[in-house]
PDB file of C-alpha atoms in Angstrom:
ATOM      1  CA  MET A1483     -74.949  65.658  19.842  1.00 46.00           C
ATOM      2  CA  PRO A1484     -76.994  68.396  18.132  1.00 45.00           C
ATOM      3  CA  HIS A1485     -79.452  70.399  20.200  1.00 43.00           C
ATOM      4  CA  PRO A1486     -83.143  70.085  19.311  1.00 48.00           C
ATOM      5  CA  PRO A1487     -84.503  73.078  17.372  1.00 51.00           C
ATOM      6  CA  THR A1488     -85.943  75.893  19.462  1.00 59.00           C
ATOM      7  CA  LYS A1489     -89.717  75.875  19.586  1.00 76.00           C
ATOM      8  CA  HIS A1490     -91.322  79.193  18.637  1.00 86.00           C
ATOM      9  CA  LEU A1491     -94.661  80.130  20.141  1.00 94.00           C
ATOM     10  CA  GLU A1492     -96.648  82.720  18.238  1.00 96.00           C
ATOM     11  CA  ILE A1493     -98.988  84.799  20.374  1.00 98.00           C
ATOM     12  CA  PHE A1494    -101.544  86.736  18.355  1.00 98.00           C
ATOM     13  CA  HIS A1495    -102.614  90.059  19.796  1.00 97.00           C
ATOM     14  CA  GLN A1496    -104.922  93.049  19.341  1.00 97.00           C
ATOM     15  CA  GLN A1497    -105.829  95.872  21.745  1.00 97.00           C
ATOM     16  CA  ILE A1498    -108.080  98.685  20.529  1.00 97.00           C
ATOM     17  CA  LEU A1499    -110.618 101.289  21.526  1.00 95.00           C
ATOM     18  CA  LEU A1500    -113.959 100.726  19.839  1.00 95.00           C
ATOM     19  CA  PRO A1501    -115.991 103.687  18.498  1.00 93.00           C
ATOM     20  CA  ASP A1502    -117.805 103.935  21.856  1.00 92.00           C
ATOM     21  CA  SER A1503    -114.362 104.171  23.591  1.00 92.00           C
ATOM     22  CA  SER A1504    -114.722 100.820  25.300  1.00 95.00           C
ATOM     23  CA  VAL A1505    -111.701  98.522  25.297  1.00 97.00           C
ATOM     24  CA  PHE A1506    -111.482  95.384  23.190  1.00 97.00           C
ATOM     25  CA  SER A1507    -108.450  93.151  23.722  1.00 98.00           C
ATOM     26  CA  VAL A1508    -107.793  89.669  22.390  1.00 98.00           C
ATOM     27  CA  GLN A1509    -104.790  87.320  22.483  1.00 98.00           C
ATOM     28  CA  TRP A1510    -104.510  83.654  21.569  1.00 98.00           C
ATOM     29  CA  ILE A1511    -102.197  80.697  21.086  1.00 98.00           C
ATOM     30  CA  ASP A1512    -102.594  77.309  19.431  1.00 97.00           C
ATOM     31  CA  LEU A1513    -101.841  74.137  21.385  1.00 96.00           C
ATOM     32  CA  PRO A1514    -101.580  70.472  20.388  1.00 95.00           C
ATOM     33  CA  SER A1515    -104.733  68.405  20.770  1.00 94.00           C
ATOM     34  CA  SER A1516    -102.927  66.133  23.267  1.00 94.00           C
ATOM     35  CA  VAL A1517    -103.384  68.782  25.993  1.00 95.00           C
ATOM     36  CA  SER A1518    -107.067  69.492  25.319  1.00 92.00           C
ATOM     37  CA  LEU A1519    -108.378  67.569  28.356  1.00 92.00           C
ATOM     38  CA  ARG A1520    -106.064  69.476  30.727  1.00 95.00           C
ATOM     39  CA  ALA A1521    -106.899  72.848  29.184  1.00 96.00           C
ATOM     40  CA  ALA A1522    -110.310  73.014  30.820  1.00 96.00           C
ATOM     41  CA  PRO A1523    -111.731  76.477  31.600  1.00 96.00           C
ATOM     42  CA  ARG A1524    -111.442  76.046  35.378  1.00 97.00           C
ATOM     43  CA  PHE A1525    -107.746  75.174  35.045  1.00 98.00           C
ATOM     44  CA  LEU A1526    -107.194  78.110  32.663  1.00 98.00           C
ATOM     45  CA  LEU A1527    -108.760  80.499  35.171  1.00 98.00           C
ATOM     46  CA  GLU A1528    -106.810  79.200  38.162  1.00 98.00           C
ATOM     47  CA  HIS A1529    -103.569  79.407  36.174  1.00 98.00           C
ATOM     48  CA  TYR A1530    -104.408  82.977  35.172  1.00 98.00           C
ATOM     49  CA  PHE A1531    -104.793  83.936  38.839  1.00 98.00           C
ATOM     50  CA  LYS A1532    -101.345  82.477  39.577  1.00 97.00           C
ATOM     51  CA  VAL A1533     -99.735  84.407  36.734  1.00 98.00           C
ATOM     52  CA  VAL A1534    -101.365  87.679  37.820  1.00 97.00           C
ATOM     53  CA  ARG A1535     -99.841  87.287  41.276  1.00 97.00           C
ATOM     54  CA  ARG A1536     -96.406  86.439  39.846  1.00 96.00           C
ATOM     55  CA  ALA A1537     -96.399  89.106  37.130  1.00 95.00           C
ATOM     56  CA  THR A1538     -97.331  91.852  39.599  1.00 95.00           C
ATOM     57  CA  PHE A1539     -94.747  90.625  42.160  1.00 95.00           C
ATOM     58  CA  GLY A1540     -97.547  89.792  44.577  1.00 96.00           C
ATOM     59  CA  MET A1541     -98.948  93.330  44.585  1.00 96.00           C
ATOM     60  CA  ILE A1542    -102.287  92.160  43.134  1.00 97.00           C
ATOM     61  CA  THR A1543    -104.109  89.161  44.591  1.00 97.00           C
ATOM     62  CA  PRO A1544    -107.119  87.587  42.854  1.00 97.00           C
ATOM     63  CA  VAL A1545    -109.668  86.586  45.503  1.00 96.00           C
ATOM     64  CA  ALA A1546    -112.472  84.202  44.527  1.00 95.00           C
ATOM     65  CA  ASP A1547    -115.444  83.301  46.719  1.00 95.00           C
ATOM     66  CA  ALA A1548    -119.192  82.760  46.447  1.00 94.00           C
ATOM     67  CA  ASP A1549    -119.751  86.478  45.779  1.00 95.00           C
ATOM     68  CA  GLY A1550    -117.441  86.593  42.763  1.00 97.00           C
ATOM     69  CA  VAL A1551    -113.842  87.466  41.950  1.00 98.00           C
ATOM     70  CA  ARG A1552    -111.927  90.552  43.038  1.00 97.00           C
ATOM     71  CA  PHE A1553    -108.453  91.676  42.015  1.00 98.00           C
ATOM     72  CA  ARG A1554    -107.257  93.311  45.225  1.00 97.00           C
ATOM     73  CA  VAL A1555    -104.211  95.341  46.112  1.00 97.00           C
ATOM     74  CA  THR A1556    -102.481  92.882  48.420  1.00 96.00           C
ATOM     75  CA  GLY A1557    -102.847  93.679  52.104  1.00 94.00           C
ATOM     76  CA  THR A1558    -105.720  96.104  51.568  1.00 95.00           C
ATOM     77  CA  GLY A1559    -109.432  95.926  50.946  1.00 91.00           C
ATOM     78  CA  LEU A1560    -109.077  97.921  47.696  1.00 96.00           C
ATOM     79  CA  SER A1561    -110.555  96.043  44.759  1.00 97.00           C
ATOM     80  CA  LEU A1562    -109.112  97.175  41.428  1.00 97.00           C
ATOM     81  CA  LEU A1563    -111.577  95.064  39.455  1.00 97.00           C
ATOM     82  CA  SER A1564    -114.595  93.139  40.691  1.00 97.00           C
ATOM     83  CA  PHE A1565    -116.388  90.413  38.767  1.00 97.00           C
ATOM     84  CA  ALA A1566    -119.561  88.398  39.193  1.00 97.00           C
ATOM     85  CA  PRO A1567    -119.058  84.667  39.876  1.00 98.00           C
ATOM     86  CA  PRO A1568    -117.520  82.807  36.905  1.00 98.00           C
ATOM     87  CA  ARG A1569    -119.943  81.536  34.264  1.00 97.00           C
ATOM     88  CA  PHE A1570    -118.907  78.370  32.449  1.00 98.00           C
ATOM     89  CA  GLU A1571    -120.172  77.642  28.954  1.00 97.00           C
ATOM     90  CA  ALA A1572    -119.873  74.881  26.361  1.00 95.00           C
ATOM     91  CA  ILE A1573    -121.076  75.468  22.791  1.00 92.00           C
ATOM     92  CA  GLU A1574    -120.296  73.351  19.699  1.00 88.00           C
ATOM     93  CA  GLY A1575    -116.927  72.068  20.904  1.00 90.00           C
ATOM     94  CA  ALA A1576    -115.843  75.355  22.463  1.00 95.00           C
ATOM     95  CA  HIS A1577    -115.515  75.746  26.233  1.00 97.00           C
ATOM     96  CA  ALA A1578    -115.311  79.056  28.059  1.00 98.00           C
ATOM     97  CA  VAL A1579    -115.345  80.801  31.386  1.00 98.00           C
ATOM     98  CA  HIS A1580    -116.671  84.361  31.537  1.00 98.00           C
ATOM     99  CA  LEU A1581    -116.123  86.941  34.254  1.00 98.00           C
ATOM    100  CA  TYR A1582    -118.550  89.862  34.019  1.00 97.00           C
ATOM    101  CA  ILE A1583    -117.199  93.126  35.426  1.00 97.00           C
ATOM    102  CA  CYS A1584    -119.383  94.514  38.203  1.00 96.00           C
ATOM    103  CA  GLY A1585    -117.191  97.210  39.771  1.00 95.00           C
ATOM    104  CA  GLY A1586    -113.776  98.115  41.081  1.00 96.00           C
ATOM    105  CA  PHE A1587    -111.533 101.160  41.408  1.00 96.00           C
ATOM    106  CA  LEU A1588    -110.299 100.912  37.784  1.00 96.00           C
ATOM    107  CA  VAL A1589    -113.802 101.062  36.274  1.00 96.00           C
ATOM    108  CA  GLN A1590    -115.469 104.320  35.213  1.00 95.00           C
ATOM    109  CA  PRO A1591    -118.308 105.398  37.524  1.00 90.00           C
ATOM    110  CA  GLY A1592    -121.583 104.581  35.819  1.00 87.00           C
ATOM    111  CA  GLU A1593    -119.994 101.789  33.770  1.00 90.00           C
ATOM    112  CA  CYS A1594    -119.648  99.190  36.514  1.00 83.00           C
ATOM    113  CA  ASP A1595    -121.913  96.714  34.732  1.00 86.00           C
ATOM    114  CA  SER A1596    -120.044  96.916  31.426  1.00 89.00           C
ATOM    115  CA  GLY A1597    -117.282  94.591  30.385  1.00 96.00           C
ATOM    116  CA  MET A1598    -116.431  90.908  30.292  1.00 97.00           C
ATOM    117  CA  PHE A1599    -113.207  88.915  30.619  1.00 98.00           C
ATOM    118  CA  SER A1600    -113.222  85.491  28.957  1.00 98.00           C
ATOM    119  CA  LEU A1601    -110.952  82.474  28.596  1.00 98.00           C
ATOM    120  CA  VAL A1602    -111.994  80.229  25.711  1.00 98.00           C
ATOM    121  CA  THR A1603    -110.780  76.953  24.218  1.00 97.00           C
ATOM    122  CA  ALA A1604    -111.953  75.818  20.792  1.00 97.00           C
ATOM    123  CA  PRO A1605    -110.821  73.359  18.116  1.00 96.00           C
ATOM    124  CA  ALA A1606    -108.301  74.880  15.671  1.00 95.00           C
ATOM    125  CA  GLY A1607    -106.860  72.762  12.866  1.00 89.00           C
ATOM    126  CA  ASP A1608    -105.227  69.691  14.408  1.00 93.00           C
ATOM    127  CA  GLY A1609    -105.139  71.239  17.885  1.00 95.00           C
ATOM    128  CA  ILE A1610    -106.934  73.688  20.129  1.00 97.00           C
ATOM    129  CA  ARG A1611    -106.866  77.456  20.448  1.00 97.00           C
ATOM    130  CA  VAL A1612    -106.806  79.226  23.815  1.00 98.00           C
ATOM    131  CA  THR A1613    -108.110  82.785  23.632  1.00 98.00           C
ATOM    132  CA  VAL A1614    -108.026  85.549  26.239  1.00 98.00           C
ATOM    133  CA  ARG A1615    -110.598  88.257  25.537  1.00 98.00           C
ATOM    134  CA  LEU A1616    -111.587  91.510  27.265  1.00 98.00           C
ATOM    135  CA  SER A1617    -114.571  93.315  25.783  1.00 97.00           C
ATOM    136  CA  ASP A1618    -116.807  96.338  26.497  1.00 96.00           C
ATOM    137  CA  TYR A1619    -114.521  97.471  29.336  1.00 96.00           C
ATOM    138  CA  CYS A1620    -114.614 101.172  30.297  1.00 96.00           C
ATOM    139  CA  PRO A1621    -111.463 101.967  32.314  1.00 96.00           C
ATOM    140  CA  LEU A1622    -111.314 104.811  34.829  1.00 95.00           C
ATOM    141  CA  LEU A1623    -108.202 106.237  33.141  1.00 94.00           C
ATOM    142  CA  LEU A1624    -110.219 107.061  30.021  1.00 95.00           C
ATOM    143  CA  GLY A1625    -112.613 109.114  32.135  1.00 93.00           C
ATOM    144  CA  SER A1626    -115.687 108.852  29.920  1.00 92.00           C
ATOM    145  CA  ARG A1627    -117.050 107.572  26.619  1.00 90.00           C
ATOM    146  CA  THR A1628    -115.367 110.603  24.980  1.00 93.00           C
ATOM    147  CA  PRO A1629    -111.817 110.501  26.363  1.00 93.00           C
ATOM    148  CA  SER A1630    -109.196 113.109  25.504  1.00 94.00           C
ATOM    149  CA  ARG A1631    -106.104 112.175  23.514  1.00 93.00           C
ATOM    150  CA  LEU A1632    -104.018 112.579  26.688  1.00 95.00           C
ATOM    151  CA  ARG A1633    -106.180 110.075  28.554  1.00 95.00           C
ATOM    152  CA  LYS A1634    -105.887 107.584  25.686  1.00 93.00           C
ATOM    153  CA  VAL A1635    -102.095 107.904  25.707  1.00 94.00           C
ATOM    154  CA  LEU A1636    -101.976 107.567  29.500  1.00 94.00           C
ATOM    155  CA  TYR A1637    -104.120 104.443  29.412  1.00 95.00           C
ATOM    156  CA  GLY A1638    -101.995 102.961  26.624  1.00 94.00           C
ATOM    157  CA  TRP A1639     -98.764 103.526  28.570  1.00 94.00           C
ATOM    158  CA  THR A1640    -100.071 102.099  31.847  1.00 95.00           C
ATOM    159  CA  GLN A1641    -103.032  99.776  32.295  1.00 94.00           C
ATOM    160  CA  SER A1642    -103.242  98.657  28.676  1.00 95.00           C
ATOM    161  CA  TYR A1643     -99.517  97.869  28.608  1.00 95.00           C
ATOM    162  CA  LEU A1644     -99.730  95.937  31.886  1.00 95.00           C
ATOM    163  CA  HIS A1645    -102.678  93.914  30.610  1.00 95.00           C
ATOM    164  CA  LYS A1646    -100.717  92.973  27.473  1.00 95.00           C
ATOM    165  CA  VAL A1647     -97.616  91.970  29.469  1.00 95.00           C
ATOM    166  CA  VAL A1648     -99.625  89.835  31.905  1.00 97.00           C
ATOM    167  CA  THR A1649    -101.579  88.153  29.115  1.00 98.00           C
ATOM    168  CA  VAL A1650     -98.467  87.328  27.056  1.00 97.00           C
ATOM    169  CA  ARG A1651     -96.794  85.902  30.163  1.00 97.00           C
ATOM    170  CA  TYR A1652     -99.931  83.943  30.943  1.00 98.00           C
ATOM    171  CA  LEU A1653    -100.155  82.336  27.507  1.00 98.00           C
ATOM    172  CA  ALA A1654     -96.430  81.538  27.472  1.00 97.00           C
ATOM    173  CA  SER A1655     -96.664  80.054  30.973  1.00 97.00           C
ATOM    174  CA  LEU A1656     -99.736  78.066  29.983  1.00 97.00           C
ATOM    175  CA  TYR A1657     -97.880  76.622  27.010  1.00 97.00           C
ATOM    176  CA  ARG A1658     -94.953  75.583  29.231  1.00 96.00           C
ATOM    177  CA  GLU A1659     -97.263  74.088  31.837  1.00 96.00           C
ATOM    178  CA  LEU A1660     -99.256  72.025  29.356  1.00 96.00           C
ATOM    179  CA  THR A1661     -96.532  70.916  26.922  1.00 95.00           C
ATOM    180  CA  GLY A1662     -93.404  70.874  29.089  1.00 94.00           C
ATOM    181  CA  VAL A1663     -91.609  72.970  26.464  1.00 93.00           C
ATOM    182  CA  THR A1664     -90.113  76.432  27.055  1.00 92.00           C
ATOM    183  CA  PRO A1665     -90.587  78.234  23.738  1.00 90.00           C
ATOM    184  CA  ARG A1666     -89.177  81.392  22.230  1.00 93.00           C
ATOM    185  CA  ILE A1667     -92.021  83.918  22.117  1.00 95.00           C
ATOM    186  CA  ARG A1668     -93.102  85.905  19.092  1.00 95.00           C
ATOM    187  CA  VAL A1669     -95.993  88.387  19.466  1.00 96.00           C
ATOM    188  CA  THR A1670     -97.888  89.087  16.247  1.00 97.00           C
ATOM    189  CA  ARG A1671    -100.394  91.903  15.911  1.00 96.00           C
ATOM    190  CA  VAL A1672    -103.623  91.015  14.162  1.00 96.00           C
ATOM    191  CA  GLN A1673    -106.834  92.795  13.242  1.00 95.00           C
ATOM    192  CA  VAL A1674    -109.926  91.080  14.590  1.00 95.00           C
ATOM    193  CA  ARG A1675    -112.106  94.163  14.967  1.00 94.00           C
ATOM    194  CA  GLN A1676    -111.966  97.741  13.704  1.00 94.00           C
ATOM    195  CA  GLY A1677    -110.934 100.431  16.157  1.00 93.00           C
ATOM    196  CA  THR A1678    -108.152 102.704  17.382  1.00 93.00           C
ATOM    197  CA  ASP A1679    -104.914 101.022  18.433  1.00 91.00           C
ATOM    198  CA  ILE A1680    -103.833 101.533  22.044  1.00 86.00           C
TER     199      ILE A1680
END
């Protein structure tokens, strides 16, 4: 009996530094419309927290309470990233949850109120698109709004790379969870905004 063809999942991806040296990162996948009711923003966020714990081997624990969300080093009080409480939004068929950065060890001093992490679902063709977006983020590793080339390289090799790995794993895991299919992953670079690749 022949095996069914392998399903390929294309994950679209861009990570850049904008002219002001803030980070812009976006990744997305397309899903069948049959899963649209399950792919609600609250579910997307809770699943993201699970993947962060798994992908970091339990070293980072997302903690959510009435004061907001903190990504903590497990077993310590050190918050790598802190966010205001989630904000849910629905506009013209799109649904989103936004986490606004408000502090954390990995944020540049003086830039604690810059940056937003978003999970968005929107109609796309015959299905829905799930997008992960990080914008206006100023990481500590870059040092300032005018980072040196060495700092850019260091950020690209460490935190930027980890963010990409976690996000790709998240989108692949989300696809498996919602469709019941384990796909073969293909990551495709795209250009959504102009900037310097990292």
